[in-house]
Amino acid sequence: MQQATAIAHPNIALIKYWGKRDIRLNLPAVGSLSITLDALSTRTRVCFDSTLGSDSFILDGVGADARRITACLDLLREAARIDTRARVESSNDFPTAAGLASSASGFAALVVAADAALGLGLPADMLSMHARLGSGSAARSIFGGFVEMARGSRQDGTDAVARPLLAADAWPLEVVIAITECDAKALASSAAMTATSESAPFYAAWVRSSRPDLRAARQAVLARDFDALADVSVHSCLKMHAVMMSARPPVMYWNAATVACVRCLTALREAGLPVFYTIDAGPQVKAICQPEACDAVEHALRSIPGVAELRRSGLGGAAHVVEGAA
Ligand code: DP6
């Protein structure tokens, strides 16, 4: 038996990935930029066992669909020239599939654990490429801190990989997450992306306008320019939600508390607090702050009806092996 365990952290996109240029290889239609969170984590154990007839997947103690896991593991099996099936056990210390990027940390941890179990020692960009096949955002969770994911232009996707942009400690921002709904979301992001690209009249404009957003965000990160990063991040977030709302049928992840959090954080920023928000494929609101604003932001969000829980996180956390190897 070859086994290993890895931990990976979710990431939050400031410049959003939404839409695919190739569904089979899971290639993004746009580049993206994210921050990896150190306070939330996924722990995944992969055990290759020659007695197994197929891959199995247990998520938070419950049997789950292993198809995407198999697609990801097949790449690593090919690299290791083996055909052995694996038992995969994964657990999250935060709500699964509720817009907190559990698929990002999940597939990053899977790939890192499988690589270690098979003794492959693949370079980080290869791990990022393999994680992408499981989930586009997972390619970014291989790295900690500020991370940029390239759209790439090659048909085979070898250039659609993430790379670290700035270390977490070079600009230690903090994040306050307002959880407004703990249940799994209604529509998975893959299906919502397909609906958007097939029917949203603004989809082409979304894709076209993402490149300058990415450039502006990259420059803002490298210059540690909080206001510039805030402006372009809020723009990317609202534009992504606007394009999905324009799909038929519409895709709408927000609830009343989501909107209340957005209004509250907008008012705080207008009052001079260094904070801005972003929202992914779910109703949770993530407030990105300079450290000195965190307490006031947490206090303000706590009083909003419908905010069930608040989590705080710093940046950090590249995916890493915690136990075992070949
Ligand atoms: C809104 O990475 O979950 O969080 O590649 O289909 O698995 P798949 O999608 P996924 O989508 C993430 C969408 C997003 C924005 C982002 O993280 O960039």
Short mmCIF file of N, CA, C and O in Angstrom, two decimals, residues 76-177:
data_model
loop_
_atom_site.label_atom_id
_atom_site.label_comp_id
_atom_site.label_asym_id
_atom_site.label_seq_id
_atom_site.Cartn_x
_atom_site.Cartn_y
_atom_site.Cartn_z
N LEU A 76 -2.03 11.13 -12.32
CA LEU A 76 -0.91 10.76 -11.46
C LEU A 76 -0.55 9.29 -11.64
O LEU A 76 0.62 8.91 -11.63
N ARG A 77 -1.58 8.45 -11.85
CA ARG A 77 -1.30 7.02 -12.10
C ARG A 77 -0.52 6.86 -13.40
O ARG A 77 0.41 6.07 -13.49
N GLU A 78 -0.90 7.69 -14.40
CA GLU A 78 -0.20 7.62 -15.68
C GLU A 78 1.27 8.00 -15.48
O GLU A 78 2.17 7.32 -15.99
N ALA A 79 1.50 9.07 -14.71
CA ALA A 79 2.88 9.51 -14.46
C ALA A 79 3.66 8.44 -13.71
O ALA A 79 4.86 8.27 -13.92
N ALA A 80 2.98 7.70 -12.83
CA ALA A 80 3.67 6.68 -12.02
C ALA A 80 3.65 5.31 -12.72
O ALA A 80 4.22 4.34 -12.19
N ARG A 81 2.99 5.24 -13.87
CA ARG A 81 2.85 3.99 -14.64
C ARG A 81 2.28 2.86 -13.78
O ARG A 81 2.83 1.75 -13.71
N ILE A 82 1.21 3.17 -13.10
CA ILE A 82 0.51 2.13 -12.34
C ILE A 82 -0.99 2.25 -12.63
O ILE A 82 -1.45 3.26 -13.17
N ASP A 83 -1.72 1.23 -12.24
CA ASP A 83 -3.16 1.25 -12.47
C ASP A 83 -3.93 1.04 -11.16
O ASP A 83 -5.14 0.84 -11.16
N THR A 84 -3.20 1.05 -10.06
CA THR A 84 -3.82 0.74 -8.76
C THR A 84 -4.86 1.79 -8.37
O THR A 84 -4.63 2.99 -8.52
N ARG A 85 -5.99 1.32 -7.87
CA ARG A 85 -7.07 2.23 -7.44
C ARG A 85 -6.79 2.75 -6.02
O ARG A 85 -5.97 2.16 -5.30
N ALA A 86 -7.49 3.79 -5.65
CA ALA A 86 -7.18 4.42 -4.36
C ALA A 86 -8.43 4.64 -3.51
O ALA A 86 -9.54 4.83 -4.03
N ARG A 87 -8.18 4.61 -2.20
CA ARG A 87 -9.20 5.00 -1.24
C ARG A 87 -8.85 6.42 -0.80
O ARG A 87 -7.72 6.67 -0.35
N VAL A 88 -9.81 7.34 -0.96
CA VAL A 88 -9.55 8.74 -0.63
C VAL A 88 -10.48 9.16 0.50
O VAL A 88 -11.70 8.98 0.40
N GLU A 89 -9.92 9.67 1.57
CA GLU A 89 -10.73 10.16 2.70
C GLU A 89 -10.37 11.62 2.92
O GLU A 89 -9.19 11.95 3.07
N SER A 90 -11.41 12.46 2.93
CA SER A 90 -11.15 13.89 3.02
C SER A 90 -12.07 14.53 4.05
O SER A 90 -13.23 14.12 4.18
N SER A 91 -11.56 15.49 4.78
CA SER A 91 -12.44 16.21 5.70
C SER A 91 -12.10 17.70 5.71
O SER A 91 -10.94 18.09 5.57
N ASN A 92 -13.16 18.49 5.85
CA ASN A 92 -13.01 19.95 5.89
C ASN A 92 -13.33 20.45 7.29
O ASN A 92 -14.25 19.92 7.92
N ASP A 93 -12.63 21.47 7.73
CA ASP A 93 -12.99 22.06 9.02
C ASP A 93 -13.88 23.28 8.83
O ASP A 93 -13.85 24.21 9.62
N PHE A 94 -14.64 23.29 7.71
CA PHE A 94 -15.56 24.40 7.40
C PHE A 94 -16.67 23.81 6.52
O PHE A 94 -16.51 22.70 6.01
N PRO A 95 -17.81 24.53 6.32
CA PRO A 95 -18.91 23.94 5.54
C PRO A 95 -18.49 23.58 4.12
O PRO A 95 -17.82 24.37 3.44
N THR A 96 -18.85 22.36 3.70
CA THR A 96 -18.48 21.86 2.38
C THR A 96 -19.43 22.40 1.31
O THR A 96 -20.62 22.48 1.52
N ALA A 97 -18.90 22.74 0.16
CA ALA A 97 -19.71 23.11 -1.02
C ALA A 97 -20.71 24.23 -0.76
O ALA A 97 -21.80 24.24 -1.29
N ALA A 98 -20.36 25.16 0.11
CA ALA A 98 -21.27 26.27 0.38
C ALA A 98 -20.67 27.59 -0.07
O ALA A 98 -20.95 28.64 0.49
N GLY A 99 -19.80 27.54 -1.07
CA GLY A 99 -19.19 28.78 -1.55
C GLY A 99 -17.98 29.18 -0.72
O GLY A 99 -17.57 30.33 -0.71
N LEU A 100 -17.38 28.20 -0.04
CA LEU A 100 -16.14 28.48 0.70
C LEU A 100 -14.95 27.76 0.07
O LEU A 100 -13.97 27.46 0.73
N ALA A 101 -15.10 27.46 -1.22
CA ALA A 101 -13.98 26.91 -1.99
C ALA A 101 -13.47 25.57 -1.47
O ALA A 101 -12.27 25.32 -1.47
N SER A 102 -14.39 24.71 -1.02
CA SER A 102 -13.94 23.41 -0.55
C SER A 102 -13.41 22.55 -1.69
O SER A 102 -12.56 21.70 -1.48
N SER A 103 -13.89 22.78 -2.93
CA SER A 103 -13.34 21.97 -4.02
C SER A 103 -11.91 22.40 -4.30
O SER A 103 -11.07 21.58 -4.70
N ALA A 104 -11.59 23.67 -4.09
CA ALA A 104 -10.23 24.14 -4.33
C ALA A 104 -9.25 23.45 -3.38
O ALA A 104 -8.26 22.84 -3.80
N SER A 105 -9.54 23.53 -2.08
CA SER A 105 -8.62 22.90 -1.13
C SER A 105 -8.66 21.38 -1.27
O SER A 105 -7.65 20.70 -1.12
N GLY A 106 -9.83 20.85 -1.60
CA GLY A 106 -9.98 19.39 -1.72
C GLY A 106 -9.12 18.81 -2.83
O GLY A 106 -8.37 17.84 -2.59
N PHE A 107 -9.19 19.37 -4.01
CA PHE A 107 -8.40 18.79 -5.10
C PHE A 107 -6.91 19.10 -4.95
O PHE A 107 -6.08 18.30 -5.38
N ALA A 108 -6.58 20.25 -4.36
CA ALA A 108 -5.16 20.53 -4.13
C ALA A 108 -4.58 19.51 -3.15
O ALA A 108 -3.50 18.95 -3.38
N ALA A 109 -5.33 19.24 -2.07
CA ALA A 109 -4.83 18.25 -1.09
C ALA A 109 -4.75 16.86 -1.72
O ALA A 109 -3.81 16.10 -1.47
N LEU A 110 -5.73 16.53 -2.55
CA LEU A 110 -5.74 15.21 -3.21
C LEU A 110 -4.47 15.01 -4.06
O LEU A 110 -3.79 13.98 -3.96
N VAL A 111 -4.18 15.99 -4.88
CA VAL A 111 -3.06 15.86 -5.81
C VAL A 111 -1.73 15.80 -5.05
O VAL A 111 -0.85 14.99 -5.36
N VAL A 112 -1.61 16.63 -4.02
CA VAL A 112 -0.36 16.65 -3.25
C VAL A 112 -0.19 15.33 -2.48
O VAL A 112 0.91 14.75 -2.45
N ALA A 113 -1.28 14.81 -1.93
CA ALA A 113 -1.19 13.54 -1.21
C ALA A 113 -0.88 12.39 -2.17
O ALA A 113 -0.04 11.53 -1.88
N ALA A 114 -1.56 12.38 -3.32
CA ALA A 114 -1.33 11.28 -4.28
C ALA A 114 0.09 11.32 -4.83
O ALA A 114 0.74 10.28 -4.98
N ASP A 115 0.59 12.51 -5.08
CA ASP A 115 1.97 12.67 -5.57
C ASP A 115 2.95 12.09 -4.55
O ASP A 115 3.89 11.37 -4.91
N ALA A 116 2.71 12.38 -3.28
CA ALA A 116 3.61 11.87 -2.23
C ALA A 116 3.46 10.37 -2.07
O ALA A 116 4.45 9.64 -1.95
N ALA A 117 2.21 9.90 -2.10
CA ALA A 117 1.98 8.46 -1.93
C ALA A 117 2.69 7.67 -3.02
O ALA A 117 3.24 6.59 -2.77
N LEU A 118 2.68 8.22 -4.23
CA LEU A 118 3.30 7.51 -5.36
C LEU A 118 4.78 7.82 -5.50
O LEU A 118 5.45 7.30 -6.40
N GLY A 119 5.29 8.69 -4.64
CA GLY A 119 6.72 9.04 -4.69
C GLY A 119 7.12 9.74 -5.97
O GLY A 119 8.26 9.63 -6.42
N LEU A 120 6.20 10.50 -6.56
CA LEU A 120 6.50 11.13 -7.84
C LEU A 120 7.36 12.38 -7.71
O LEU A 120 8.23 12.63 -8.54
N GLY A 121 7.10 13.19 -6.69
CA GLY A 121 7.86 14.43 -6.50
C GLY A 121 7.70 15.40 -7.66
O GLY A 121 8.67 16.02 -8.10
N LEU A 122 6.48 15.54 -8.17
CA LEU A 122 6.26 16.43 -9.32
C LEU A 122 6.47 17.89 -8.90
O LEU A 122 6.19 18.26 -7.76
N PRO A 123 6.93 18.74 -9.83
CA PRO A 123 7.08 20.16 -9.50
C PRO A 123 5.72 20.82 -9.28
O PRO A 123 4.69 20.32 -9.76
N ALA A 124 5.73 21.95 -8.56
CA ALA A 124 4.47 22.59 -8.16
C ALA A 124 3.59 22.97 -9.36
O ALA A 124 2.36 22.88 -9.28
N ASP A 125 4.20 23.38 -10.47
CA ASP A 125 3.34 23.77 -11.60
C ASP A 125 2.61 22.56 -12.19
O ASP A 125 1.47 22.67 -12.65
N MET A 126 3.24 21.39 -12.13
CA MET A 126 2.55 20.17 -12.60
C MET A 126 1.42 19.80 -11.65
O MET A 126 0.34 19.38 -12.07
N LEU A 127 1.69 19.95 -10.35
CA LEU A 127 0.63 19.66 -9.37
C LEU A 127 -0.55 20.60 -9.60
O LEU A 127 -1.72 20.19 -9.53
N SER A 128 -0.24 21.86 -9.89
CA SER A 128 -1.29 22.85 -10.15
C SER A 128 -2.10 22.45 -11.38
O SER A 128 -3.33 22.51 -11.39
N MET A 129 -1.41 21.99 -12.42
CA MET A 129 -2.09 21.57 -13.65
C MET A 129 -3.01 20.39 -13.38
O MET A 129 -4.15 20.33 -13.85
N HIS A 130 -2.54 19.44 -12.60
CA HIS A 130 -3.36 18.25 -12.29
C HIS A 130 -4.55 18.62 -11.40
O HIS A 130 -5.66 18.13 -11.60
N ALA A 131 -4.30 19.51 -10.43
CA ALA A 131 -5.40 19.94 -9.55
C ALA A 131 -6.49 20.65 -10.37
O ALA A 131 -7.68 20.54 -10.07
N ARG A 132 -6.07 21.38 -11.40
CA ARG A 132 -7.02 22.11 -12.23
C ARG A 132 -8.05 21.19 -12.86
O ARG A 132 -9.21 21.55 -13.04
N LEU A 133 -7.63 19.98 -13.17
CA LEU A 133 -8.58 19.05 -13.79
C LEU A 133 -9.72 18.71 -12.83
O LEU A 133 -10.86 18.50 -13.26
N GLY A 134 -9.41 18.68 -11.56
CA GLY A 134 -10.47 18.43 -10.58
C GLY A 134 -11.36 19.64 -10.41
O GLY A 134 -12.59 19.55 -10.41
N SER A 135 -10.75 20.80 -10.30
CA SER A 135 -11.49 22.04 -10.11
C SER A 135 -10.56 23.19 -10.49
O SER A 135 -9.41 23.22 -10.04
N GLY A 136 -11.07 24.11 -11.29
CA GLY A 136 -10.22 25.19 -11.78
C GLY A 136 -9.56 25.96 -10.65
O GLY A 136 -8.37 26.25 -10.69
N SER A 137 -10.33 26.27 -9.61
CA SER A 137 -9.78 27.07 -8.51
C SER A 137 -8.76 26.28 -7.69
O SER A 137 -7.94 26.88 -6.97
N ALA A 138 -8.78 24.95 -7.78
CA ALA A 138 -7.83 24.13 -7.01
C ALA A 138 -6.39 24.34 -7.48
O ALA A 138 -5.45 24.19 -6.70
N ALA A 139 -6.24 24.71 -8.75
CA ALA A 139 -4.89 24.95 -9.27
C ALA A 139 -4.19 26.02 -8.44
O ALA A 139 -2.98 26.00 -8.26
N ARG A 140 -4.98 26.97 -7.89
CA ARG A 140 -4.40 28.07 -7.12
C ARG A 140 -4.06 27.65 -5.70
O ARG A 140 -3.18 28.23 -5.06
N SER A 141 -4.79 26.68 -5.14
CA SER A 141 -4.57 26.29 -3.73
C SER A 141 -3.31 25.47 -3.52
O SER A 141 -2.98 25.11 -2.40
N ILE A 142 -2.60 25.16 -4.59
CA ILE A 142 -1.29 24.51 -4.43
C ILE A 142 -0.33 25.49 -3.74
O ILE A 142 0.57 25.09 -3.02
N PHE A 143 -0.56 26.78 -3.97
CA PHE A 143 0.36 27.81 -3.46
C PHE A 143 -0.27 28.62 -2.33
O PHE A 143 -1.49 28.73 -2.24
N GLY A 144 0.57 29.23 -1.51
CA GLY A 144 0.07 30.12 -0.46
C GLY A 144 0.18 31.58 -0.90
O GLY A 144 0.74 31.89 -1.95
N GLY A 145 -0.37 32.48 -0.08
CA GLY A 145 -0.26 33.92 -0.34
C GLY A 145 -1.10 34.37 -1.53
O GLY A 145 -2.21 33.89 -1.73
N PHE A 146 -0.55 35.29 -2.29
CA PHE A 146 -1.24 35.82 -3.48
C PHE A 146 -0.83 34.96 -4.68
O PHE A 146 0.37 34.73 -4.90
N VAL A 147 -1.82 34.53 -5.43
CA VAL A 147 -1.56 33.55 -6.49
C VAL A 147 -2.27 33.99 -7.77
O VAL A 147 -3.41 34.46 -7.73
N GLU A 148 -1.57 33.84 -8.89
CA GLU A 148 -2.21 34.16 -10.17
C GLU A 148 -2.35 32.89 -11.00
O GLU A 148 -1.42 32.10 -11.10
N MET A 149 -3.52 32.73 -11.57
CA MET A 149 -3.78 31.58 -12.43
C MET A 149 -3.88 32.07 -13.87
O MET A 149 -4.67 32.97 -14.17
N ALA A 150 -3.08 31.48 -14.73
CA ALA A 150 -3.09 31.90 -16.13
C ALA A 150 -4.23 31.24 -16.89
O ALA A 150 -4.53 30.07 -16.66
N ARG A 151 -4.84 32.00 -17.78
CA ARG A 151 -5.83 31.39 -18.68
C ARG A 151 -5.14 30.38 -19.59
O ARG A 151 -5.66 29.32 -19.87
N GLY A 152 -3.94 30.75 -20.03
CA GLY A 152 -3.20 29.92 -20.97
C GLY A 152 -3.81 29.99 -22.35
O GLY A 152 -4.96 30.43 -22.52
N SER A 153 -3.04 29.58 -23.35
CA SER A 153 -3.59 29.59 -24.71
C SER A 153 -3.42 28.25 -25.40
O SER A 153 -4.02 28.00 -26.43
N ARG A 154 -2.60 27.36 -24.82
CA ARG A 154 -2.38 26.06 -25.47
C ARG A 154 -3.61 25.17 -25.34
O ARG A 154 -4.29 25.17 -24.31
N GLN A 155 -3.84 24.40 -26.40
CA GLN A 155 -4.99 23.49 -26.43
C GLN A 155 -4.90 22.42 -25.35
O GLN A 155 -5.90 21.97 -24.82
N ASP A 156 -3.66 21.97 -25.05
CA ASP A 156 -3.52 20.87 -24.10
C ASP A 156 -3.52 21.34 -22.64
O ASP A 156 -3.44 20.52 -21.72
N GLY A 157 -3.59 22.65 -22.43
CA GLY A 157 -3.72 23.17 -21.06
C GLY A 157 -2.43 23.20 -20.26
O GLY A 157 -2.46 23.51 -19.07
N THR A 158 -1.30 22.92 -20.90
CA THR A 158 -0.05 22.88 -20.12
C THR A 158 0.36 24.27 -19.62
O THR A 158 1.19 24.38 -18.72
N ASP A 159 -0.21 25.32 -20.21
CA ASP A 159 0.11 26.66 -19.70
C ASP A 159 -1.04 27.24 -18.85
O ASP A 159 -0.96 28.40 -18.43
N ALA A 160 -2.06 26.46 -18.58
CA ALA A 160 -3.14 26.93 -17.69
C ALA A 160 -2.83 26.46 -16.27
O ALA A 160 -3.41 25.50 -15.76
N VAL A 161 -1.86 27.13 -15.67
CA VAL A 161 -1.41 26.76 -14.33
C VAL A 161 -1.31 28.01 -13.47
O VAL A 161 -1.22 29.13 -13.98
N ALA A 162 -1.30 27.80 -12.16
CA ALA A 162 -1.15 28.92 -11.24
C ALA A 162 0.32 29.11 -10.89
O ALA A 162 1.14 28.20 -11.06
N ARG A 163 0.63 30.30 -10.43
CA ARG A 163 1.99 30.57 -9.94
C ARG A 163 1.89 31.55 -8.78
O ARG A 163 0.98 32.40 -8.75
N PRO A 164 2.81 31.45 -7.82
CA PRO A 164 2.76 32.40 -6.71
C PRO A 164 3.14 33.79 -7.17
O PRO A 164 4.06 33.94 -7.97
N LEU A 165 2.41 34.79 -6.67
CA LEU A 165 2.66 36.17 -7.10
C LEU A 165 3.38 36.95 -6.00
O LEU A 165 4.32 37.68 -6.26
N LEU A 166 2.91 36.79 -4.76
CA LEU A 166 3.52 37.50 -3.63
C LEU A 166 3.30 36.65 -2.38
O LEU A 166 2.20 36.12 -2.17
N ALA A 167 4.36 36.56 -1.57
CA ALA A 167 4.25 35.75 -0.35
C ALA A 167 3.27 36.39 0.63
O ALA A 167 3.13 37.62 0.67
N ALA A 168 2.63 35.56 1.43
CA ALA A 168 1.63 36.04 2.39
C ALA A 168 2.22 37.08 3.34
O ALA A 168 1.59 38.10 3.64
N ASP A 169 3.44 36.82 3.83
CA ASP A 169 3.99 37.74 4.83
C ASP A 169 4.50 39.04 4.21
O ASP A 169 4.86 39.97 4.92
N ALA A 170 4.52 39.11 2.88
CA ALA A 170 4.94 40.35 2.23
C ALA A 170 3.81 41.39 2.27
O ALA A 170 4.05 42.59 2.09
N TRP A 171 2.59 40.91 2.47
CA TRP A 171 1.44 41.83 2.58
C TRP A 171 0.35 41.11 3.38
O TRP A 171 -0.56 40.52 2.81
N PRO A 172 0.48 41.13 4.71
CA PRO A 172 -0.38 40.27 5.53
C PRO A 172 -1.80 40.80 5.71
O PRO A 172 -2.18 41.28 6.78
N LEU A 173 -2.59 40.71 4.67
CA LEU A 173 -4.01 41.09 4.77
C LEU A 173 -4.75 40.04 5.59
O LEU A 173 -4.25 38.92 5.78
N GLU A 174 -5.93 40.39 6.04
CA GLU A 174 -6.76 39.41 6.78
C GLU A 174 -8.14 39.35 6.17
O GLU A 174 -8.56 40.27 5.47
N VAL A 175 -8.82 38.26 6.47
CA VAL A 175 -10.13 38.05 5.87
C VAL A 175 -11.12 37.71 6.98
O VAL A 175 -10.82 36.91 7.87
N VAL A 176 -12.28 38.35 6.93
CA VAL A 176 -13.39 37.98 7.82
C VAL A 176 -14.47 37.39 6.93
O VAL A 176 -14.90 38.03 5.96
N ILE A 177 -14.86 36.17 7.22
CA ILE A 177 -15.86 35.50 6.37
C ILE A 177 -17.19 35.47 7.11
O ILE A 177 -17.28 34.98 8.24
#
